[in-house]
Coordinates of C-alpha atoms and ligand atoms in Angstrom, one line a residue:
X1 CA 9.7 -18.1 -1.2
X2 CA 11.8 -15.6 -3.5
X3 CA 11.7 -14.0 -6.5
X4 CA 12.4 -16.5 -9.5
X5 CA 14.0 -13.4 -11.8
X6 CA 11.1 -14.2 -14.1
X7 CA 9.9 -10.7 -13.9
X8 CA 8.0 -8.4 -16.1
X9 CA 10.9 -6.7 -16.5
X10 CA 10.3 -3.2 -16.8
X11 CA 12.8 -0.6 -16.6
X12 CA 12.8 1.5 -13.7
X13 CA 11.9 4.9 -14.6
X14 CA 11.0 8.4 -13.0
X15 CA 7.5 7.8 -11.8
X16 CA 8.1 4.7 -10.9
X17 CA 7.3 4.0 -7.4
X18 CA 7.5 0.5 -6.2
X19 CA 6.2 -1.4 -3.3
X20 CA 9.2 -2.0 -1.3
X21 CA 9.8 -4.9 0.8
X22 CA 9.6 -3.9 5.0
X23 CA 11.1 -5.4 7.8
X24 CA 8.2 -6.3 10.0
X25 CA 8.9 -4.6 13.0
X26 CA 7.0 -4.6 16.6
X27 CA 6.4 -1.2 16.3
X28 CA 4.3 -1.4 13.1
X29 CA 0.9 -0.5 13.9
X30 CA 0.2 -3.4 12.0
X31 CA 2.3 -5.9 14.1
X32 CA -0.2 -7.4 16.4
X33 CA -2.5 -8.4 13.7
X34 CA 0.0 -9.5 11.4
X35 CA 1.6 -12.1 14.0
X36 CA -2.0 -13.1 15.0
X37 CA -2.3 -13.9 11.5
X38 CA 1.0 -15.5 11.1
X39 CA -0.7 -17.9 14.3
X40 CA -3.5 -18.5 12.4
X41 CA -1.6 -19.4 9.5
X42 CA 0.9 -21.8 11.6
X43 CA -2.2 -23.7 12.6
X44 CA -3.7 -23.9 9.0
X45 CA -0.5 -25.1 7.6
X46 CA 2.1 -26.0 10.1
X47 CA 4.8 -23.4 8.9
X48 CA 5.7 -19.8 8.8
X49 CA 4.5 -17.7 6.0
X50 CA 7.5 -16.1 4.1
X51 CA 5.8 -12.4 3.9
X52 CA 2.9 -10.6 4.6
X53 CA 0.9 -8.2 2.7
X54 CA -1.7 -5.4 3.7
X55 CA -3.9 -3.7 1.1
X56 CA -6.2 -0.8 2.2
X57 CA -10.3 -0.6 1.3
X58 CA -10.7 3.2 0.3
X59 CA -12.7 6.3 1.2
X60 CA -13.6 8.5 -1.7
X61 CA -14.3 12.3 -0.8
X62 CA -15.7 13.1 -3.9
X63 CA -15.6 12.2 -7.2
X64 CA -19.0 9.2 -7.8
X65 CA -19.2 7.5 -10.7
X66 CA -16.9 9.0 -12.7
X67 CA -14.1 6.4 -12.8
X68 CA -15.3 4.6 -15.6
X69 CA -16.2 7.6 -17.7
X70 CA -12.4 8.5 -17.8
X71 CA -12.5 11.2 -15.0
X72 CA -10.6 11.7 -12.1
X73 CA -11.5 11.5 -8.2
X74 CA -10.4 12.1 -5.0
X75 CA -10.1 9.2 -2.8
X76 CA -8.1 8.3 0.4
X77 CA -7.0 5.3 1.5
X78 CA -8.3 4.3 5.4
X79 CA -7.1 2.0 7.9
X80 CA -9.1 -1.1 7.7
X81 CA -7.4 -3.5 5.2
X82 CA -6.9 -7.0 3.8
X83 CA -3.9 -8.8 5.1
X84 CA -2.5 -12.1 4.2
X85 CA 0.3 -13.9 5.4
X86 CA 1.8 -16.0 2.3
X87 CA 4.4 -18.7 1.7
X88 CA 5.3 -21.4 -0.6
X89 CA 3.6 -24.4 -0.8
X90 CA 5.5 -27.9 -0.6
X91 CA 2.4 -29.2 -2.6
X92 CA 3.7 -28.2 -6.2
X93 CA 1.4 -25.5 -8.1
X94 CA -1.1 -26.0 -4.9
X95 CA -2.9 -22.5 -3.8
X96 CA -4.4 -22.9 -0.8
X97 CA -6.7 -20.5 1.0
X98 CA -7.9 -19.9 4.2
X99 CA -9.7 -17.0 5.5
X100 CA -9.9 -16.4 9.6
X101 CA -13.8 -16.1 9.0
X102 CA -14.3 -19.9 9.0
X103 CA -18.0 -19.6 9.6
X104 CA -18.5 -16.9 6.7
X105 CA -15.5 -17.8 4.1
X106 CA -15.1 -21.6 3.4
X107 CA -11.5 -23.1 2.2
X108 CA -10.4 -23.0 -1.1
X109 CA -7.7 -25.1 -2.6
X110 CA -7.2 -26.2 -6.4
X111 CA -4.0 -26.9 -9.0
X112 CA -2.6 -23.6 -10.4
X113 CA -1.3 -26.2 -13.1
X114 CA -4.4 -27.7 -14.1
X115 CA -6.6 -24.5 -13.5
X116 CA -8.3 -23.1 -16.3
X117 CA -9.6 -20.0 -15.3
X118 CA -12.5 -19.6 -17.9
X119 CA -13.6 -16.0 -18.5
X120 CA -17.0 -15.5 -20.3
X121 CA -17.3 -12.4 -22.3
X122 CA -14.1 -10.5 -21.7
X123 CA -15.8 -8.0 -24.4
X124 CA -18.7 -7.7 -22.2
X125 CA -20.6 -8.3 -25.8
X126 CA -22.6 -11.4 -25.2
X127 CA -25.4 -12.3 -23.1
X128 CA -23.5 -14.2 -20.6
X129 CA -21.8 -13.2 -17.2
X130 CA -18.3 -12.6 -16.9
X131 CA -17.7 -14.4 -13.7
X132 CA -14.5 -16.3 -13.6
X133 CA -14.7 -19.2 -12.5
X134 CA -12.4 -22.4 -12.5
X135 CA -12.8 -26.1 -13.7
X136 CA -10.8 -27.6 -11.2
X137 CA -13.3 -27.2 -8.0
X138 CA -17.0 -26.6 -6.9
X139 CA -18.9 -23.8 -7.5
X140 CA -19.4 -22.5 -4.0
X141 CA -23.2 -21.4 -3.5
X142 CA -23.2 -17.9 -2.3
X143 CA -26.5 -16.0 -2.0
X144 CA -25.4 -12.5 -3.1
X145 CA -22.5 -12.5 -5.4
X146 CA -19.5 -14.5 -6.2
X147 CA -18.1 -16.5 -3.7
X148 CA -15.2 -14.8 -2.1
X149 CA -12.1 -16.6 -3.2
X150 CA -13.3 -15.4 -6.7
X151 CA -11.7 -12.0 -5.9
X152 CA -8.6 -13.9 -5.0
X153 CA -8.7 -15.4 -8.3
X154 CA -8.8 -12.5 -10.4
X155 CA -5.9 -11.2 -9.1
X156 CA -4.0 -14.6 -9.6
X157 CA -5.6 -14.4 -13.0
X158 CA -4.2 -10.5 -13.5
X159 CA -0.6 -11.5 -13.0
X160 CA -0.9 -14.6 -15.0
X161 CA -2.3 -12.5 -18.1
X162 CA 0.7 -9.8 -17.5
X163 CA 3.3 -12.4 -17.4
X164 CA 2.0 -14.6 -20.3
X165 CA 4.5 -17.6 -20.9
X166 CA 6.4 -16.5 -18.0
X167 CA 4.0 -16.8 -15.5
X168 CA 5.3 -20.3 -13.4
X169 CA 2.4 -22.0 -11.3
X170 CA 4.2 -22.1 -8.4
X171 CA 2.1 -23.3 -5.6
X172 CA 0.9 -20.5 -2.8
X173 CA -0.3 -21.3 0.8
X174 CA -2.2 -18.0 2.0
X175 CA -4.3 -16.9 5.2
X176 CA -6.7 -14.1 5.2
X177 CA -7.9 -11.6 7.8
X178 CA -10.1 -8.3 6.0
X179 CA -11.5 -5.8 8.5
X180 CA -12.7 -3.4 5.3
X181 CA -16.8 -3.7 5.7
X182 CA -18.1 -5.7 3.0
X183 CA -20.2 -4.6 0.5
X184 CA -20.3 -0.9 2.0
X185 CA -18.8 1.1 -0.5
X186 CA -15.1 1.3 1.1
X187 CA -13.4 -1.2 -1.6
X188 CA -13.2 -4.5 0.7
X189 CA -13.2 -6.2 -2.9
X190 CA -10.7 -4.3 -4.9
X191 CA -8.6 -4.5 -1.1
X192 CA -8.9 -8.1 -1.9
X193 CA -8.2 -8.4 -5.8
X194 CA -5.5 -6.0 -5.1
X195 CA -4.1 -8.0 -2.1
X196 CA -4.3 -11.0 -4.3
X197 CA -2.0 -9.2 -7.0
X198 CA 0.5 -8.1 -4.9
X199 CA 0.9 -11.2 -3.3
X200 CA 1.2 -13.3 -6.9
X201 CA 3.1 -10.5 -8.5
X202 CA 6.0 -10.6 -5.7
X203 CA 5.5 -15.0 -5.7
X204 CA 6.5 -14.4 -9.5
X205 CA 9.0 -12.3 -8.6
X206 CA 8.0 -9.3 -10.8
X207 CA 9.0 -5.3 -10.6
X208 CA 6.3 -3.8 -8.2
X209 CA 5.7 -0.8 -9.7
X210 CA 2.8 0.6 -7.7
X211 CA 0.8 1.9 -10.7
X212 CA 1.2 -0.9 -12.8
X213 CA 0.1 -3.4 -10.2
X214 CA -2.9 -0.9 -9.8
X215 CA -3.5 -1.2 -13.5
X216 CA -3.4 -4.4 -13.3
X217 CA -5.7 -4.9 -10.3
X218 CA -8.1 -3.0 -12.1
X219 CA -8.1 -4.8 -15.4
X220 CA -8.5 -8.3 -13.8
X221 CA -11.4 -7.0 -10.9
X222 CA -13.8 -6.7 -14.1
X223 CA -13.7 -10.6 -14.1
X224 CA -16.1 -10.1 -11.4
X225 CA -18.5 -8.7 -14.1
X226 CA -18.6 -5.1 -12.5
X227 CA -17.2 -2.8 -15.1
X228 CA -16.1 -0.4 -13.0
X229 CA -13.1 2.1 -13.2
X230 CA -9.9 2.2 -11.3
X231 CA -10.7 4.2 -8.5
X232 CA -10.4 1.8 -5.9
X233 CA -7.1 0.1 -7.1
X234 CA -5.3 3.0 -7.7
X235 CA -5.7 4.4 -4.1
X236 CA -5.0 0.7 -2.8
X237 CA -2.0 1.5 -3.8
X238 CA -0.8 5.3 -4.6
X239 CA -2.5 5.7 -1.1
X240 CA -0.2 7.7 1.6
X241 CA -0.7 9.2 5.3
X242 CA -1.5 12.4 6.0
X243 CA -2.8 13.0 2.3
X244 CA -6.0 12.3 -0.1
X245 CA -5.0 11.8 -3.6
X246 CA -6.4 13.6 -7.0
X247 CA -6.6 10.1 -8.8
X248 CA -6.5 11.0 -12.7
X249 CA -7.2 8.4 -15.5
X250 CA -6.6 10.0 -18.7
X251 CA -4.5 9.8 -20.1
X252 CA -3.0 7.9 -18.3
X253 CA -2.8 6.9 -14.3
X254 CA -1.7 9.3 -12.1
X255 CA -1.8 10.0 -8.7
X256 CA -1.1 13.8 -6.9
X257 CA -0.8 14.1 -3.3
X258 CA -3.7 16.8 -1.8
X259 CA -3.2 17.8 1.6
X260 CA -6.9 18.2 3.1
X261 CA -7.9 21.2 5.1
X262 CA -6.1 20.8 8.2
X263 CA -8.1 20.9 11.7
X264 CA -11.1 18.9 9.8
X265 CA -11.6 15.5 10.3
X266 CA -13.6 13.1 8.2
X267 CA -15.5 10.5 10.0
X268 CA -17.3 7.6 7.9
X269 CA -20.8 6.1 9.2
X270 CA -22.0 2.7 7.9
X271 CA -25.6 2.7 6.9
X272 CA -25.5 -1.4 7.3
X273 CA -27.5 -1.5 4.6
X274 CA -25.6 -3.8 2.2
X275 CA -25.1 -3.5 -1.6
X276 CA -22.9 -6.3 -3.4
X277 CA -22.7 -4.3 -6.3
X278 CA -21.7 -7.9 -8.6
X279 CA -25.3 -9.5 -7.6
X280 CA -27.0 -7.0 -8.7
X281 CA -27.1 -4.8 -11.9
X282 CA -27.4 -1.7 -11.1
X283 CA -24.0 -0.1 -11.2
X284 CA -23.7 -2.0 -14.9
X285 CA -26.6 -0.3 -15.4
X286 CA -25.3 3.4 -15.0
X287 CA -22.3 2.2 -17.1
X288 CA -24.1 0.9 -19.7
X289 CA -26.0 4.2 -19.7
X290 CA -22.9 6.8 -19.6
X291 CA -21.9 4.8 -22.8
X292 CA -24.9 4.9 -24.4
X293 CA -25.1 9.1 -23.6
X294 CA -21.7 9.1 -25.3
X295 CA -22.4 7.9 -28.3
X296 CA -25.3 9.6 -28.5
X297 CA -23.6 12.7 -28.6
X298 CA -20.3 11.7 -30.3
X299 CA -23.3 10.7 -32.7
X300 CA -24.4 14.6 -32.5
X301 CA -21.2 16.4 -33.2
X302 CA -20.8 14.3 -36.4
X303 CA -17.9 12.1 -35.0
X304 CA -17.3 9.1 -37.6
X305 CA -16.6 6.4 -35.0
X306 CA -19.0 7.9 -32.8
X307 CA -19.9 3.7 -31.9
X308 CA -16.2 3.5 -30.5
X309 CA -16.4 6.1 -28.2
X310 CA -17.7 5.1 -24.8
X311 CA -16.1 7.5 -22.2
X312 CA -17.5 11.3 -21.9
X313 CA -13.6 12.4 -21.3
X314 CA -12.7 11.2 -24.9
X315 CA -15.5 12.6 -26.5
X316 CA -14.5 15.7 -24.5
X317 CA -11.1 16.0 -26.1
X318 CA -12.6 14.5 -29.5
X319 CA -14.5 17.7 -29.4
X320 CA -12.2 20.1 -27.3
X321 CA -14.8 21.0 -24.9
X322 CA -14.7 22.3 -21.5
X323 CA -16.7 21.2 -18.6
X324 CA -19.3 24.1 -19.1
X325 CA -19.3 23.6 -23.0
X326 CA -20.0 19.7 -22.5
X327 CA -23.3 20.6 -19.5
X328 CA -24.8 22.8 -21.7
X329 CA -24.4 20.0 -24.9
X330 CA -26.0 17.6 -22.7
X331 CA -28.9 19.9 -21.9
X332 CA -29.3 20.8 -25.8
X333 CA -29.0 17.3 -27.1
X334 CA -30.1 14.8 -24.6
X335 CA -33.9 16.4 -24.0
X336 CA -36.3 13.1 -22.4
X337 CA -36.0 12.4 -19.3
X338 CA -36.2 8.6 -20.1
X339 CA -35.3 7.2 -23.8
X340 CA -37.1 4.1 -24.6
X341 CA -35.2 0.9 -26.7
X342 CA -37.1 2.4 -29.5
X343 CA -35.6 6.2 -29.3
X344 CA -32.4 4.7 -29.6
X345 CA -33.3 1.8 -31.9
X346 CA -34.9 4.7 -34.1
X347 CA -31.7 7.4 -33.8
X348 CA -28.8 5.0 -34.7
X349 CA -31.0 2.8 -37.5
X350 CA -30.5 -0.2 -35.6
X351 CA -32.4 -3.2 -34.3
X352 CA -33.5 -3.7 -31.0
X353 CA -31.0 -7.3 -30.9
X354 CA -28.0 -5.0 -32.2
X355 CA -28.6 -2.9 -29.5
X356 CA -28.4 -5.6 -27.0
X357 CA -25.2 -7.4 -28.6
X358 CA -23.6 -4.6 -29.3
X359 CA -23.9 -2.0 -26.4
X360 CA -25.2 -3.9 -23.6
X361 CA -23.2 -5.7 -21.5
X362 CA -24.2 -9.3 -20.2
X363 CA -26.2 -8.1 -16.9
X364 CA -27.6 -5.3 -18.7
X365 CA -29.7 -7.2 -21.2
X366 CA -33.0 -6.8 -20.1
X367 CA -32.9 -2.8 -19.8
X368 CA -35.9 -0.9 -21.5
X369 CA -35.3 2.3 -20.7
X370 CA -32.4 4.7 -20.4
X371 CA -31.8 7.9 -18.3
X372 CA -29.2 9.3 -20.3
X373 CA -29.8 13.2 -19.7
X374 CA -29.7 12.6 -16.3
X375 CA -26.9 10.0 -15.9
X376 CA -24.6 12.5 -18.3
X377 CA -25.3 15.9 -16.2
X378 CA -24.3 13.9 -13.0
X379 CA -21.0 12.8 -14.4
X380 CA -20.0 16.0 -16.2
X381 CA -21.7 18.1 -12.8
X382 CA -19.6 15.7 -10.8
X383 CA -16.3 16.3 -12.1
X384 CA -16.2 19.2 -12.2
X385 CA -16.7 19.5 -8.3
X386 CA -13.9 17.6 -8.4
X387 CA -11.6 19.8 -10.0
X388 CA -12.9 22.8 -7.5
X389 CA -12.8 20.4 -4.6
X390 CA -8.8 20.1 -5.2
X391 CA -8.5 23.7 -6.1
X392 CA -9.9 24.8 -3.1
X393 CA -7.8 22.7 -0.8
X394 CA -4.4 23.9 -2.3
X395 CA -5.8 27.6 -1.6
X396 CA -6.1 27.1 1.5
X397 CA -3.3 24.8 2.3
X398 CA -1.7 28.4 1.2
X399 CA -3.9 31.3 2.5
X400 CA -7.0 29.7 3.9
X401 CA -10.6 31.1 4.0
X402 CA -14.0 30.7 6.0
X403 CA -15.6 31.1 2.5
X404 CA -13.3 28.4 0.9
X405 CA -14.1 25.6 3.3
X406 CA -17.6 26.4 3.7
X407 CA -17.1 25.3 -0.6
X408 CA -15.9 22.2 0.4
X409 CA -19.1 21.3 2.5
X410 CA -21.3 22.8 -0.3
X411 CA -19.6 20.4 -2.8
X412 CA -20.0 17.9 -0.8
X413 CA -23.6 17.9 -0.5
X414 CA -24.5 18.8 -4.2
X415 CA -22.5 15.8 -4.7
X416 CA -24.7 13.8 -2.4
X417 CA -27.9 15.4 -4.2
X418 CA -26.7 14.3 -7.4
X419 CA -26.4 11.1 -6.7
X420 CA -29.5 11.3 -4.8
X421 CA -31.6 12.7 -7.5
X422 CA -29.4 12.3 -11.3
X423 CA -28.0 8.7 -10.4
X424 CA -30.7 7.4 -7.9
X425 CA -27.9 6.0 -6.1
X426 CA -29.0 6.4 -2.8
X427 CA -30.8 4.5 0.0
X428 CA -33.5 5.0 2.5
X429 CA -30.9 4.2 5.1
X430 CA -28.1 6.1 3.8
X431 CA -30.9 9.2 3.4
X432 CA -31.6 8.8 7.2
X433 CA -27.8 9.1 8.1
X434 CA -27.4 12.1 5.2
X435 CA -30.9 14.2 7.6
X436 CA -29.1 13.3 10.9
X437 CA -25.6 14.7 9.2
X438 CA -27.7 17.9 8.3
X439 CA -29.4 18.7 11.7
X440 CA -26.2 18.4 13.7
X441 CA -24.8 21.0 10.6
X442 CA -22.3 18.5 8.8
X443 CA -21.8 17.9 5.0
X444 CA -21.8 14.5 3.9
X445 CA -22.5 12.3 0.8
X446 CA -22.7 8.5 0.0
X447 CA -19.4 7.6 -0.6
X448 CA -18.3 4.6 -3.3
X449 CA -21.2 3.2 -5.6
X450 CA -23.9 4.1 -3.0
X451 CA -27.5 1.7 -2.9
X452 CA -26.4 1.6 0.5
X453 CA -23.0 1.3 2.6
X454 CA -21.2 4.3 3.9
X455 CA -21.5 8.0 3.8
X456 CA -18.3 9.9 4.1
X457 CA -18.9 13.8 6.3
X458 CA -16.3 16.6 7.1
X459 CA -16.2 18.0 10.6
X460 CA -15.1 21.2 11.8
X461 CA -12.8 19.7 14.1
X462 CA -12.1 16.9 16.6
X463 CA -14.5 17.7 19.0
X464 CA -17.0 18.2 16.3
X465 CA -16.1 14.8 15.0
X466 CA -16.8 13.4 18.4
X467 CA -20.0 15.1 19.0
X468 CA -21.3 14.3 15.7
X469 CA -20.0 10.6 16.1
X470 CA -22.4 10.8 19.2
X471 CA -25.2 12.1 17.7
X472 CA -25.1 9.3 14.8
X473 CA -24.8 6.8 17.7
X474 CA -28.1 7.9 19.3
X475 CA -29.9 8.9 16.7
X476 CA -29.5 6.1 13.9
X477 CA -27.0 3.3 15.2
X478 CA -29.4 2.9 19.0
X479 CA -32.9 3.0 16.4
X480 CA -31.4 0.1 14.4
X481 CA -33.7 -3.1 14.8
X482 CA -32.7 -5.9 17.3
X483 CA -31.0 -7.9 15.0
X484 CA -29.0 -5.6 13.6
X485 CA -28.0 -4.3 17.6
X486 CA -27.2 -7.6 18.5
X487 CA -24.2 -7.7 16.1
X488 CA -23.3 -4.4 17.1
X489 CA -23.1 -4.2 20.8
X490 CA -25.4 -1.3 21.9
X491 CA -23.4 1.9 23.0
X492 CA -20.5 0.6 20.7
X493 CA -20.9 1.3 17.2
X494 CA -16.9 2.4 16.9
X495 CA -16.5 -0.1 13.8
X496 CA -19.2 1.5 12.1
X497 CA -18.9 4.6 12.9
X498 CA -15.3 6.3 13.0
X499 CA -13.1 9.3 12.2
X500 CA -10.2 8.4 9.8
X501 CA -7.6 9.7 8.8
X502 CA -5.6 9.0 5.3
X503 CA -3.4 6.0 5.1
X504 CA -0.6 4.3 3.3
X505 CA -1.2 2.0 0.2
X506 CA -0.7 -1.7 -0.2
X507 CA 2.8 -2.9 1.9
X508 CA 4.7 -5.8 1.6
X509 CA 6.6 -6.9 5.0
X510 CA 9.4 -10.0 5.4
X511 CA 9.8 -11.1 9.0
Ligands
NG1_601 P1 -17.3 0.5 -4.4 O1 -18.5 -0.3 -4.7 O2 -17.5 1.6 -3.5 O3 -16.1 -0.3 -4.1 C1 -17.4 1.3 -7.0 C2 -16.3 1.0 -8.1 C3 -15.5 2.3 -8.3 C4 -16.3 3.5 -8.5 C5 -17.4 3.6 -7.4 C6 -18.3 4.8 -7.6 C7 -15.6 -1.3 -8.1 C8 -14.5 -2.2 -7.7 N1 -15.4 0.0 -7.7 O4 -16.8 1.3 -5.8 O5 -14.6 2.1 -9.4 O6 -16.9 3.5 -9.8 O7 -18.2 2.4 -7.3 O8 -17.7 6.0 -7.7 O9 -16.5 -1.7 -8.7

């Protein structure tokens, strides 16, 4: 399967960094899964595939809920990732897909011709869901959120939306092995949509401009119904070893290297406590409420199209405030603890069903109250630990300082606390794992949208790593209930608990 030349057809630029294509060789680190894969796909479909394609899930150091409020964070990508082996399919404008989790991810085949992929509420204005769905197959029943292929699907829908009138259904055969924990706050669905991208993107024979394609797979993952930012995408793919990255969003995407303290080692621990962020709607919730605090104070500083504004970094530079300028506007203006339907109904002169069609999103319908104060100071507190966070690990990749990385630690846990307290993001579990961090003298903090999954902690050193690893072990992972053991292995929690270090974005390998 080649390129067919019917490319987006962007010029190549400085900045432009594309997803080259690698020779797959044995001494890839990925090579044994990738030919196991290549097996699996042999037996699936009774040919090679014609390339493979390995997107990363994410850790993000700090940086919470920002994303979609414009600001930036500071992720790294980790080693557990999706990989598919692709190849073209002798069934015209067939997709077929088949995951190596038969028992958990059932087959999923249907006509890229005939497929209408039917988006409800792309303005998130209306009291529907935005799933995407297609007309050409069976809803699959999944307790918990979409059914997986869905991911898949958004990403085939991404490329088909960038392309327009070029985009040529031409038929896909794809196998699917993930390893990123699912719904645990290290991006196994963005690894996914992103994967998904890549793999349609290259099929249509398009430019693979990293960022673009992470643009891209950020756009299309809000098919899902999540309106989250582009945290997770971008890393999928600006992602590179040895280094975190300052993701930035406004004004536009960009990604800058930051070397992490060197000696300290990061080590993430899986609460097991699961959070599908799209059956639920909590994280639409916390969006729904940052946009609300921004128009109530766009609506304070006497902005005209105060409605239009929905991200605190534009009304920042509507207003040309600073961080500590915006915190103590939030403190002045936004005064209750909890707004009711009314307070806002009562502020903007507007009925209680405007408020719903007109700043609400689909899943968000039924909300009565709104946290606004404390949603805002999170955000605003939040970024700018961010901003010291990368300041104080170029100091000390220069000169470096006790003081400096004991700053690090301290960030890390306000950060955690914030969440904790400002975004109730938190979870018992994830509490249990953040008491056991603080007794053995380690920050840490929930890390992705939190309501469970992973924390992310910094360790002194190796050694530290391992002894903390061991104390997580004994302390939370041995104490989990049977059932959970069973799955587990007592005594062998390493795919739950690991140190990591950063790794390379999405790759794209020929045999
Ligand atoms: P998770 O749930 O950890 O993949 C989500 C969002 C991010 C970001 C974080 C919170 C998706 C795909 N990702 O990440 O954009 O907002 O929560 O910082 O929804």
């Amino acid at each position: 399967m080649t390129a067919n030349g019917n490319g987006a057809g962007d010029m190549l630029g400085p900045g432009i960094e594309l997803v080259a294509q690698q020779k797959l060789q044995p001494e890839a680190i990925i090579y044994s899964r990738l030919q196991k894969l290549g097996a699996f796909y042999r037996e699936q479909f009774g040919a090679e595939p014609d390339f493979f394609v390995r997107v990363p899930g994410r850790v993000n150091i700090i940086g919470e809920h920002v994303d979609y409020c414009g600001y930036s964070v500071l992720p790294m990508a980790v080693t557990q990732s999706i990989v598919l082996a692709v190849g073209s399919n002798p069934t015209k404008h067939q997709l077929q897909l088949r995951n190596v989790d038969q028992a958990h991810f059932q087959n999923f085949d249907c006509d890229l011709k005939n497929l209408r992929l039917v988006i409800i509420d792309p303005t998130n204005n209306c009291t529907q869901t935005n799933y995407i769905f297609d007309t050409s197959s069976v809803e699959l029943p999944l307790p918990g959120g979409p059914a997986w292929y869905k991911y898949f699907m958004c990403g085939v829908r991404g490329i088909e939306e960038k392309l327009g009138k070029k985009f040529s259904p031409i038929g896909m055969r794809i196998a699917v092995d993930g390893n990123v924990p699912l719904a645990a706050g290290l991006s196994s669905s963005s690894a996914m949509v992103s994967s998904s991208v890549l793999a349609t993107a290259h099929v249509q024979g398009m430019q693979l401009d990293r960022k673009e394609l992470a643009s891209i797979s950020a756009q299309c993952e809000q098919y899902i119904g999540t309106h989250s930012g582009g945290m997770d995408q971008a890393i999928a793919y600006l992602g590179r070893e040895g280094c975190a990255h300052h993701i930035e969003f406004h004004p536009k995407l960009n990604g800058t290297p930051v070397t992490l303290p060197s000696g300290k080692c990061f080590v993430v621990a899986n609460s097991l406590a699961q959070k599908n962020k799209a059956a639920s709607s909590d994280y639409n919730e916390r969006v729904v409420e940052c946009r609300l605090a921004t128009r109530w104070l766009a609506r304070h500083k006497n902005l005209s199209n105060w409605q239009d504004i929905i991200r605190f970094i534009d009304l920042e530079e509507a207003c040309g405030m600073d961080n500590e300028t915006f915190e103590n506007l939030i403190k002045e203006k936004l005064t209750k603890w909890v707004y009711t339907r009314a307070d806002i109904c009562q502020e903007w002169g507007i009925t209680e069903q405007e408020l719903e069609t007109k700043f609400l999103t689909a899943n968000t319908q039924h909300m009565q109250e709104f946290k606004l104060r404390q949603r805002a100071l999170h955000v605003i507190q939040e970024s700018g630990r961010v901003a010291k966070f990368r300041k104080i690990c170029e100091q000390l990749a220069q000169r470096g300082s006790v003081e400096d990385v004991k700053q690090l630690g301290q960030l890390m846990r306000q950060s955690h606390e914030s969440l904790r307290e400002l975004y109730e993001c938190s979870h018992p579990d994830v509490e249990r794992l953040i008491a056991i961090s603080e007794k053995q003298n380690v920050s840490a903090r929930v890390t992705g949208a939190g309501w469970g999954g992973c924390i992310v902690a910094m360790c002194d050193s190796q050694e530290a790593a391992a002894a903390y690893i061991k104390a997580l072990k004994r302390d939370y992972y041995a104490q989990l209930p049977p059932h959970l053991l069973e799955r587990h292995q007592p005594n062998d929690f390493n795919e739950v608990v690991f140190a990591t270090l950063p790794g390379n974005g999405a790759e794209l390998f020929v045999q």
